[in-house]
XYZ file of C-alpha atoms in Angstrom:
520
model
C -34.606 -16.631 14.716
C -32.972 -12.996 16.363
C -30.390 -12.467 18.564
C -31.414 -8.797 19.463
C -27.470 -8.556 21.210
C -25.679 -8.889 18.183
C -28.486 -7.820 15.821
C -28.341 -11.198 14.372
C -31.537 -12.599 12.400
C -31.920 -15.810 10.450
C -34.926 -16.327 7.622
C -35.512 -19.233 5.844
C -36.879 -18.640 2.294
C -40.295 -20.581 1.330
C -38.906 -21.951 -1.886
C -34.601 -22.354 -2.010
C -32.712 -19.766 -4.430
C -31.359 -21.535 -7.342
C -28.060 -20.383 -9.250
C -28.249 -16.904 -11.244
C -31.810 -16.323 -9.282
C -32.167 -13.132 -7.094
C -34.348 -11.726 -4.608
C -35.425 -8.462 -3.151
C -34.947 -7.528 0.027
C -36.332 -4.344 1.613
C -34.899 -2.552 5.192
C -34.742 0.488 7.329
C -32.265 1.015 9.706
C -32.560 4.548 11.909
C -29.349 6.307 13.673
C -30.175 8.228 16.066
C -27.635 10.268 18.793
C -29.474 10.853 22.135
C -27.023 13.143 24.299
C -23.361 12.363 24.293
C -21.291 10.229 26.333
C -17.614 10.515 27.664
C -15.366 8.824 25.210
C -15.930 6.652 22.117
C -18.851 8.494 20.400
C -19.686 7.579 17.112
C -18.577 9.895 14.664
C -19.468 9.106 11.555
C -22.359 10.751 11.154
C -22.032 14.520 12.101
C -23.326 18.080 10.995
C -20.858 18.462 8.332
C -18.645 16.143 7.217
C -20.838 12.688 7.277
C -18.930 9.569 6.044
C -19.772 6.200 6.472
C -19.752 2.533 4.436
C -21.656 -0.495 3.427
C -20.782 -1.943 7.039
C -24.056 0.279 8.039
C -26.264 -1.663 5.850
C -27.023 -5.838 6.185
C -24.719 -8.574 5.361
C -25.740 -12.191 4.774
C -23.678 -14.761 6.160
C -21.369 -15.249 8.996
C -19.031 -12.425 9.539
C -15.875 -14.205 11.163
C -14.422 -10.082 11.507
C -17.074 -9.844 15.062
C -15.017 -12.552 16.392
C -12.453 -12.144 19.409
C -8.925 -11.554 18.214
C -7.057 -10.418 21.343
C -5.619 -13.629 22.784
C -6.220 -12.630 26.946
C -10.023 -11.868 25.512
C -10.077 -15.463 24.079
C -8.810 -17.197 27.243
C -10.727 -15.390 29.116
C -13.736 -17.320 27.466
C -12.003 -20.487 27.463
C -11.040 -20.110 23.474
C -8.091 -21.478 21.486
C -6.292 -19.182 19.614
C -7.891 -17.797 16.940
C -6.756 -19.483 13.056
C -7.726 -16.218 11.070
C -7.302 -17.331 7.941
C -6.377 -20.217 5.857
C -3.350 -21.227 3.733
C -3.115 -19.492 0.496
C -3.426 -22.785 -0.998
C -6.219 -23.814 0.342
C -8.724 -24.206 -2.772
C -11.922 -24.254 -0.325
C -11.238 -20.331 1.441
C -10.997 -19.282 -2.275
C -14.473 -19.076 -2.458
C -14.293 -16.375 0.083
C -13.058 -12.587 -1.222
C -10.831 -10.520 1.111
C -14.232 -7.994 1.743
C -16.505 -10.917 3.102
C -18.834 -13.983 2.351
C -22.134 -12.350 1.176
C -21.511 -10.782 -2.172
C -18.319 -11.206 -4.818
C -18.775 -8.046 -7.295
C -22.358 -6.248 -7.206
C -24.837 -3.875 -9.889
C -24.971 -0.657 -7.324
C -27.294 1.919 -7.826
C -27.716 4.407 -4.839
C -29.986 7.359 -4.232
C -29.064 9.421 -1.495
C -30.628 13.048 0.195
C -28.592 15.360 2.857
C -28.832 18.811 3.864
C -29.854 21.586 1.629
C -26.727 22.649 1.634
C -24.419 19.362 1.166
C -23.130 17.138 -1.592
C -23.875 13.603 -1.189
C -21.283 11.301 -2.938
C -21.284 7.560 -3.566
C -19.614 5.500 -6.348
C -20.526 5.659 -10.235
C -21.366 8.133 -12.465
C -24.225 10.384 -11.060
C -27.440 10.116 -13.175
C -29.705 12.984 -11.386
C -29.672 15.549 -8.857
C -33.172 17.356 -7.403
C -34.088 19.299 -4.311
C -37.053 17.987 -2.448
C -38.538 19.486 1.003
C -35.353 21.423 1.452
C -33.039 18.486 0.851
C -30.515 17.437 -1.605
C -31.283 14.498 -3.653
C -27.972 12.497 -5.436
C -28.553 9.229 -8.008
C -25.680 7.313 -8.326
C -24.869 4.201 -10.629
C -21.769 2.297 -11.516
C -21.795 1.558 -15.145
C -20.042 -1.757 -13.867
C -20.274 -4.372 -11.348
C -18.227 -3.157 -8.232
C -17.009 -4.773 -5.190
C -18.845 -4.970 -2.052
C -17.334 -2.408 -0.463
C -18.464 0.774 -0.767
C -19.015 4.639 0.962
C -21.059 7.389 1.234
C -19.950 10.816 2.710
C -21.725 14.330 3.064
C -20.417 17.632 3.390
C -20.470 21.141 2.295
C -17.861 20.887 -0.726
C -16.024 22.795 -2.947
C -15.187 21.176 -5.945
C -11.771 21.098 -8.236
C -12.235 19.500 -11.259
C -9.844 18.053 -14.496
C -9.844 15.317 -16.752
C -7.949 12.084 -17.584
C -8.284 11.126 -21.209
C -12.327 10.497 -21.035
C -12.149 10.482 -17.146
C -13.768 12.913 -15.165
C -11.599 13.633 -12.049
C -12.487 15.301 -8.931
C -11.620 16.317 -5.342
C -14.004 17.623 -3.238
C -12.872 19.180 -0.037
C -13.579 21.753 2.741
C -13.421 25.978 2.042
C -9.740 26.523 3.170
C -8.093 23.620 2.395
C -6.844 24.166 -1.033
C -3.300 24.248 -0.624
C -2.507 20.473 -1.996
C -5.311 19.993 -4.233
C -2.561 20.164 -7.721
C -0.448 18.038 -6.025
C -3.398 15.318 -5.481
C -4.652 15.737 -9.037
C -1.005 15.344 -10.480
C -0.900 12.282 -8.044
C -4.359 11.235 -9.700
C -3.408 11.387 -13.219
C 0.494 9.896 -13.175
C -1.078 6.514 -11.374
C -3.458 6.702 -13.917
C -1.237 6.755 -16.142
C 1.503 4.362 -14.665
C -1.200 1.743 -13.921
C -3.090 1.646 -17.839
C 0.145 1.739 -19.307
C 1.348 -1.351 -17.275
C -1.348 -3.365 -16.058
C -5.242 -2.513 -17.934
C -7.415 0.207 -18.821
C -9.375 1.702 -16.008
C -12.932 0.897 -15.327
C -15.238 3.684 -14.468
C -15.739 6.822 -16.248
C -15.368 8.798 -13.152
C -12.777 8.885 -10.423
C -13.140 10.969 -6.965
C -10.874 12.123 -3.935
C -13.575 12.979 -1.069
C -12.538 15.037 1.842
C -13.813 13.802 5.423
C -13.244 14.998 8.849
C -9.993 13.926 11.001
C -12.125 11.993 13.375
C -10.515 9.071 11.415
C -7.177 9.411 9.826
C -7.022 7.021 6.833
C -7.899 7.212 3.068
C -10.125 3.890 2.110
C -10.059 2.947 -1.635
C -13.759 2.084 -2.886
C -15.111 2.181 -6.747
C -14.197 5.270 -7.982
C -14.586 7.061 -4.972
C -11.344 7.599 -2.474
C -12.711 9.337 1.229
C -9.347 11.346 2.648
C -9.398 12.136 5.713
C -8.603 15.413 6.553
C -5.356 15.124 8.098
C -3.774 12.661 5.815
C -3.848 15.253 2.367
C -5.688 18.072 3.061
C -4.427 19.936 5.867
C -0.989 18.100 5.520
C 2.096 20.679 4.777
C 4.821 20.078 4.142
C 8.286 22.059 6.377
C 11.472 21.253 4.962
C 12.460 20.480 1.212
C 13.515 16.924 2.920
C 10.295 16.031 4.053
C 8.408 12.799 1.960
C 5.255 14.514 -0.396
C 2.852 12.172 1.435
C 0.301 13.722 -0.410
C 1.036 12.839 -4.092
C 2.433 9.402 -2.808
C -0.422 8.487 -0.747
C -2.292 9.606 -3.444
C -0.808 7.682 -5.946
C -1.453 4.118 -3.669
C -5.062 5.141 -3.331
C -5.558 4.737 -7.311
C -3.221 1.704 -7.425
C -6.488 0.154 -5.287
C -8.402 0.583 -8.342
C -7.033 -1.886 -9.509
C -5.692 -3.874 -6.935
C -8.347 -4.332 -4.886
C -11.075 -3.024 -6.568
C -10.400 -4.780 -10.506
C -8.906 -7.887 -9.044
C -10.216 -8.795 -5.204
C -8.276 -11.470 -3.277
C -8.961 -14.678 -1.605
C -9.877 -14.147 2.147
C -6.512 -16.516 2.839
C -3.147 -15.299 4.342
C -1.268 -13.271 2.187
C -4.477 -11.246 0.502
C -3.106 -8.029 1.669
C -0.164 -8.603 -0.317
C -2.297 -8.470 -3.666
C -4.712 -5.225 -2.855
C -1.977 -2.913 0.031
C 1.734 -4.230 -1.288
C 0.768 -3.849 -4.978
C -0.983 -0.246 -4.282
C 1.922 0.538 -2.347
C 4.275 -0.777 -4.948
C 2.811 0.928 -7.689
C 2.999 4.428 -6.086
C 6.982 3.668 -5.462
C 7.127 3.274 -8.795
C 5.096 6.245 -9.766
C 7.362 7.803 -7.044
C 10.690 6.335 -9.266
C 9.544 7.956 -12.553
C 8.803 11.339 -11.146
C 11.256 12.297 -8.692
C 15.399 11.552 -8.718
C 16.632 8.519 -6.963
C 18.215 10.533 -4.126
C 14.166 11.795 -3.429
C 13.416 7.824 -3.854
C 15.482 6.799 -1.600
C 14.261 8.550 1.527
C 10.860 6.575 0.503
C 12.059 3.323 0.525
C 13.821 4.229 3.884
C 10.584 5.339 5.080
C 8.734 1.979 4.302
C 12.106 0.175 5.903
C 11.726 2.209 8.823
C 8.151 1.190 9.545
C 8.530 -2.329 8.728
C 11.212 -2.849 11.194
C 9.049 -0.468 13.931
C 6.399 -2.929 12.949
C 8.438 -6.224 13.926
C 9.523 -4.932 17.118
C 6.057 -3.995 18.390
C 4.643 -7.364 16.855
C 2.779 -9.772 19.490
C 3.048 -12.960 17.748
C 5.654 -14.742 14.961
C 5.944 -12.506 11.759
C 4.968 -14.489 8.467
C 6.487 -14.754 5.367
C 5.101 -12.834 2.997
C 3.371 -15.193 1.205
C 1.045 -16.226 3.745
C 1.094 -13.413 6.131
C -2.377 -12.448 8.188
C -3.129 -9.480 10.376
C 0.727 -8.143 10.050
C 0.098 -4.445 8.211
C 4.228 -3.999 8.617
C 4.686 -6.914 6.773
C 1.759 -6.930 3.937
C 1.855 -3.263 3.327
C 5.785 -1.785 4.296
C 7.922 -4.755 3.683
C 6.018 -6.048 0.664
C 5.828 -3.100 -1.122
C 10.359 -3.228 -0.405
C 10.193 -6.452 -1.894
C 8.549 -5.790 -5.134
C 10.364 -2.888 -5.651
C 13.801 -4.651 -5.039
C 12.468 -7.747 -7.581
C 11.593 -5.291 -10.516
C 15.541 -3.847 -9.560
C 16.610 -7.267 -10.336
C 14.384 -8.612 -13.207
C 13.270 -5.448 -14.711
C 10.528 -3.354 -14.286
C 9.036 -4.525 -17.533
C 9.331 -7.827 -16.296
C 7.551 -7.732 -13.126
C 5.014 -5.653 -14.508
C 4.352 -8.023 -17.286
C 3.439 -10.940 -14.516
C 1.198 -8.165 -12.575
C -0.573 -7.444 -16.353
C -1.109 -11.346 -16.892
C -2.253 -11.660 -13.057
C -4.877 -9.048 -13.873
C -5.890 -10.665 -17.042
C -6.362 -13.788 -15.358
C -8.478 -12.708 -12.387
C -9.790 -9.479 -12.878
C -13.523 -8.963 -12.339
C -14.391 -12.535 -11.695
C -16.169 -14.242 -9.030
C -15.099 -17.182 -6.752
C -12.773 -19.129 -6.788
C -10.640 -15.946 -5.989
C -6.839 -15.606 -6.583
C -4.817 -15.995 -3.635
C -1.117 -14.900 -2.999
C 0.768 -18.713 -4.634
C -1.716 -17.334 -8.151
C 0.788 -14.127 -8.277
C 3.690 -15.854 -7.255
C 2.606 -18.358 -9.837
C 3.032 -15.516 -12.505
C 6.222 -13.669 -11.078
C 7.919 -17.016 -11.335
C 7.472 -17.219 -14.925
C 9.104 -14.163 -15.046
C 12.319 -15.323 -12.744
C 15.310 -16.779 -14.261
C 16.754 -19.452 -12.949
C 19.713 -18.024 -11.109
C 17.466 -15.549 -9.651
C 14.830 -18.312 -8.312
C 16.523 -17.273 -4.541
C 15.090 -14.568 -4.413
C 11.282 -15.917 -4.750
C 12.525 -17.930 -1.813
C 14.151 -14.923 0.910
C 11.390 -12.677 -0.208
C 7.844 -14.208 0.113
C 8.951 -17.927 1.077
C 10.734 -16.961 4.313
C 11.305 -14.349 6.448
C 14.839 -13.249 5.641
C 16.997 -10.646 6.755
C 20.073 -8.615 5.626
C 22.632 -7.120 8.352
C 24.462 -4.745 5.948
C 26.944 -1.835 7.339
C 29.319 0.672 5.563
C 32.494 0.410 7.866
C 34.958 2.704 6.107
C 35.533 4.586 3.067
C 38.506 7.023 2.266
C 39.300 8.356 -1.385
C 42.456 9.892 -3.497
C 42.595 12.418 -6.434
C 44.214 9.511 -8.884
C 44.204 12.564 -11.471
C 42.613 15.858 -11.994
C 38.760 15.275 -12.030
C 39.181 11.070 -11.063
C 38.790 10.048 -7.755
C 39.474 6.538 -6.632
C 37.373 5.105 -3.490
C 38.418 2.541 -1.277
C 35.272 1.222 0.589
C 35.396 -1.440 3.317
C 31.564 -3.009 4.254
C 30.097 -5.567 6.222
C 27.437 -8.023 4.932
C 25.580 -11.133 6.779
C 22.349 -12.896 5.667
C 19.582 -13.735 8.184
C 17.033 -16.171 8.404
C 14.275 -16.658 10.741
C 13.089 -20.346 11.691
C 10.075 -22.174 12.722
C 10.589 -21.284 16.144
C 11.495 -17.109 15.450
C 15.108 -17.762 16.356
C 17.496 -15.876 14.011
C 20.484 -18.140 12.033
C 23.306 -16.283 10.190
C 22.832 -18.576 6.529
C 25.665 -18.380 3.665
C 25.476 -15.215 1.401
C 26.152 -15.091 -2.551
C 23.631 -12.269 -3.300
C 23.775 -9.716 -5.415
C 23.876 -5.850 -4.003
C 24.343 -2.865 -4.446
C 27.389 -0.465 -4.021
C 26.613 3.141 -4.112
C 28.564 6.910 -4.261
C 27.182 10.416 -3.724
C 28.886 13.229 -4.020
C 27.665 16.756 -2.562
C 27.418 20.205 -4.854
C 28.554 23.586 -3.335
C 24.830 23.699 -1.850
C 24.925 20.881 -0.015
C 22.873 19.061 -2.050
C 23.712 15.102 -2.628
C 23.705 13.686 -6.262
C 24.219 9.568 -7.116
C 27.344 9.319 -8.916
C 27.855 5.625 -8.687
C 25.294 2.209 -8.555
C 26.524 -0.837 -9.480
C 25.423 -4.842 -8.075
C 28.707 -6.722 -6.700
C 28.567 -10.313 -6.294
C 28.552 -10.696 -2.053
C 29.594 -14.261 -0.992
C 31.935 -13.189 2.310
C 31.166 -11.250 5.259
C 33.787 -8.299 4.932
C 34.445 -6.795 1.775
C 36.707 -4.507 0.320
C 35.490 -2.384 -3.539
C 38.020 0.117 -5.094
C 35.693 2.338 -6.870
C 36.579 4.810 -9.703
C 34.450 7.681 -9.797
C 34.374 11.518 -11.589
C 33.387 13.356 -8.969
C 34.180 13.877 -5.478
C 32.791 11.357 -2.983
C 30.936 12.646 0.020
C 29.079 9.668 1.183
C 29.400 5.701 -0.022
C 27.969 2.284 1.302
C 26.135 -0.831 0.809
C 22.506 -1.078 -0.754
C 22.406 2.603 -0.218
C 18.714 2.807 -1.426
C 17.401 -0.104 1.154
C 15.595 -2.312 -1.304
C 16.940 -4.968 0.722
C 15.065 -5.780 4.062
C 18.153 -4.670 6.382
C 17.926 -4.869 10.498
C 19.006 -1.652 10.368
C 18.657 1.089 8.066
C 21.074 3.944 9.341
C 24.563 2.511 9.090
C 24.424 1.343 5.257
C 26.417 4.193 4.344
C 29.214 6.290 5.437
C 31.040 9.554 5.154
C 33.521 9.439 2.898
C 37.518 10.823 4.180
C 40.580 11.992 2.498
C 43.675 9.630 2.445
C 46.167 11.498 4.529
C 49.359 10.929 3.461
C 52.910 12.104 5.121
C 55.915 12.219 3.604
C 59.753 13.789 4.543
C 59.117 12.133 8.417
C 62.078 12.927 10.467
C 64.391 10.018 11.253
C 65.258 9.350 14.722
């Protein structure tokens, strides 16, 4: 049976497949650009800068990701709102991985020929490369099974190379675009590094950062292969000391996919983004936390604040808790990677990364059943103390909320070189219901109270971090610190997910005081 609209076909083998047997199947599929038209045109295959995935080639099964999502588009048709995914405890959708029904991990071997004048690259370690008939000729093959998920891209590269202990690394990108290319390979090797040391060895012998055109502006993660787009890395510069390195912490995600995503692939169930973007994203925060100071940190955690909360505001239906959140990017890749980053802050990085090792050890490189987000959980709780079990519940249970604000702070010189603070802040707790309404709930939360101080170049330096106990809604800290205050607040580094993430701190003033007043 066909369906030549959706270029749907069903066969029905002569004698039924039985488990562990395979069978060949043989294709040709032709693209072919006639003209142009006025908007929309494919661009994925082009003169010079060709990049394009496994979605070009046949999948078996029913692909639920052609369905209608918008819900006018589905009433339109008469169709009830769409149930994208089920429960992370649901034992049946574990079957399922988070790239599709057809295939769980696959033996790839690829042979690919462009122009005489392009590289060809797809995943694994490249066996052979010959000219033919004025074409370029590339054999690639993984040296183990990958996911089904995987790239191809063309283009007329220039090639930086280095090594990781017995890795070959590489970036291949366009004739002019050179500027960032030590900052990606330092990128490269510290999440290399961060992510063996903490989690497992890495899996291929190769690992690649592929320039493509800006036609599309993301960076995909696939088997030891990462396509940038242009725009994201390449031609990216940076203007102002203050501005986020994008590049080595983008970066640094893409290789956290390696392994989460690519070594251990999630259920298709709510809350598989969590396990393959918020782990990526919380790995490169933490790559982020052992290269740069915690003043540089902090404007990244701000950053992913600031997008989750842009993200919840432009949100068309109910926002999920974490655990089983679906189709919410804000949520499963900005405010998850907060929330790890705030739970290794409270039970140690060691800690946390201990449950992520034992996760991987678990379900790394397996087929179904697939882990879904209540498997990690499962771990990070053995890792939780008891007094600290709340936390399991604000962060991925519920969605919960912080209203935090710096409302005054004023110091004296006690002494020569001591400096006592006075600091007056706010604090409510938030929780949102069933029905999205928001309910102030009781606080007794640890969080924490910060100091800067500012050198003779105006740069800012943390002089003071400590967690207070926070059961009231206004509270007063006298703070002793050695250097002058310039700026002081609550959970000045937003690991907490706060409503809003510009009034947590303050300016600091002088206490004025007058003396000899005249008497009336």
């Amino acid at each position: 049976q066909s369906n030549p609209i959706f270029r749907y076909h069903i066969y029905r083998l002569s004698d039924p497949l039985m488990p562990g047997d395979s069978v060949k199947m043989s294709f040709k599929l032709s693209f072919v650009t006639r003209g142009f038209v006025e908007g929309g045109s494919n661009t994925d295959v082009v003169y010079n800068g060709t990049f394009f995935n496994n979605t070009y080639f046949p999948s078996l099964g029913y692909n639920r990701h052609f369905e209608l999502k918008d819900l006018a588009d589905r009433k339109k048709y008469g169709l009830n709102e769409k149930d994208q995914l089920r429960r992370p405890s649901d034992q049946m959708k574990k079957t399922a991985n988070a790239f599709g029904d057809d295939a769980g991990y696959i033996r790839f071997e690829i042979v690919v020929s462009t122009e005489g004048d392009q590289t060809a690259i797809a995943p694994g370690r490249l066996l052979r490369e010959w000219k033919k008939d004025g074409r370029n000729y590339f054999h690639y093959k993984t040296d183990v099974p990958i996911s089904n998920s995987y790239s191809v891209v063309s283009e007329r590269y220039r090639v930086k190379r280095d090594r990781w202990k017995d890795v070959s690394l590489e970036i291949y990108y366009h004739t002019g675009h050179e500027f960032n290319l030590d900052k990606m390979m330092k990128g490269m090797k510290d999440a290399l590094n961060y992510c063996a040391d903490n989690f497992s060895p890495y899996q291929f012998n190769q690992l690649r950062i592929v320039e493509f055109p800006r036609y599309q502006t993301f960076a995909p993660s696939y088997s030891s292969t990462i396509p940038y787009s242009e725009n994201i890395s390449f031609i990216l510069k940076a203007k102002h000391p203050q501005d986020l390195d994008m590049v080595y912490y983008v970066t640094a995600n893409e290789v956290a996919h390696q392994w989460w995503g690519q070594q251990v692939i999630g259920a298709d169930a709510r809350g598989s983004a969590m396990l393959s973007d918020g782990m990526s994203q919380y790995t490169a925060l933490m790559v982020m936390k052992h290269t740069f100071s915690t003043e540089v940190v902090e404007r990244y955690l701000k950053y992913e604040l600031d997008n989750y909360l842009k993200g919840r505001t432009q949100g068309r239906v109910k926002e999920s808790p974490l655990l089983s959140v679906s189709d919410q990017p804000y949520v499963s890749d900005n405010k998850s990677s907060l929330i790890f980053f705030a739970l290794q802050d409270y039970l140690g990085e060691d800690n946390l990364n201990h449950a992520f090792k034992e996760y991987n050890k678990l379900w790394a490189f397996k087929d179904a059943p697939y882990p879904s987000s209540v498997d990690l959980l499962e771990q990070i709780h053995k890792v939780t103390p008891d007094s600290l079990r709340y936390l399991l519940q604000d962060m991925f249970e519920t969605v919960t909320l912080f209203e935090n604000q710096a409302l005054d702070a004023a110091y004296k010189e006690s002494k020569k070189g001591k400096f006592e603070l006075t600091l007056s802040v706010s604090c409510e707790k938030i929780r949102i219901d069933s029905s999205g309404r928001e309910n102030s709930i009781p606080i007794y939360d640890w969080i924490d109270v910060g100091v800067y101080s500012t050198d003779s170049n105006g740069k800012e330096k943390l002089i003071y971090l400590k967690k207070e106990k926070v059961t009231k809604k206004n509270n007063l800290f006298v703070i002793s610190v050695g250097e002058r205050p310039s700026r002081a607040g609550i959970d000045p580094l937003h690991k907490l997910i706060d409503r809003h993430s510009d009034d947590n701190t303050i300016h600091v003033g002088q206490f004025i005081e007058i003396t000899n007043l005249p008497v009336e």
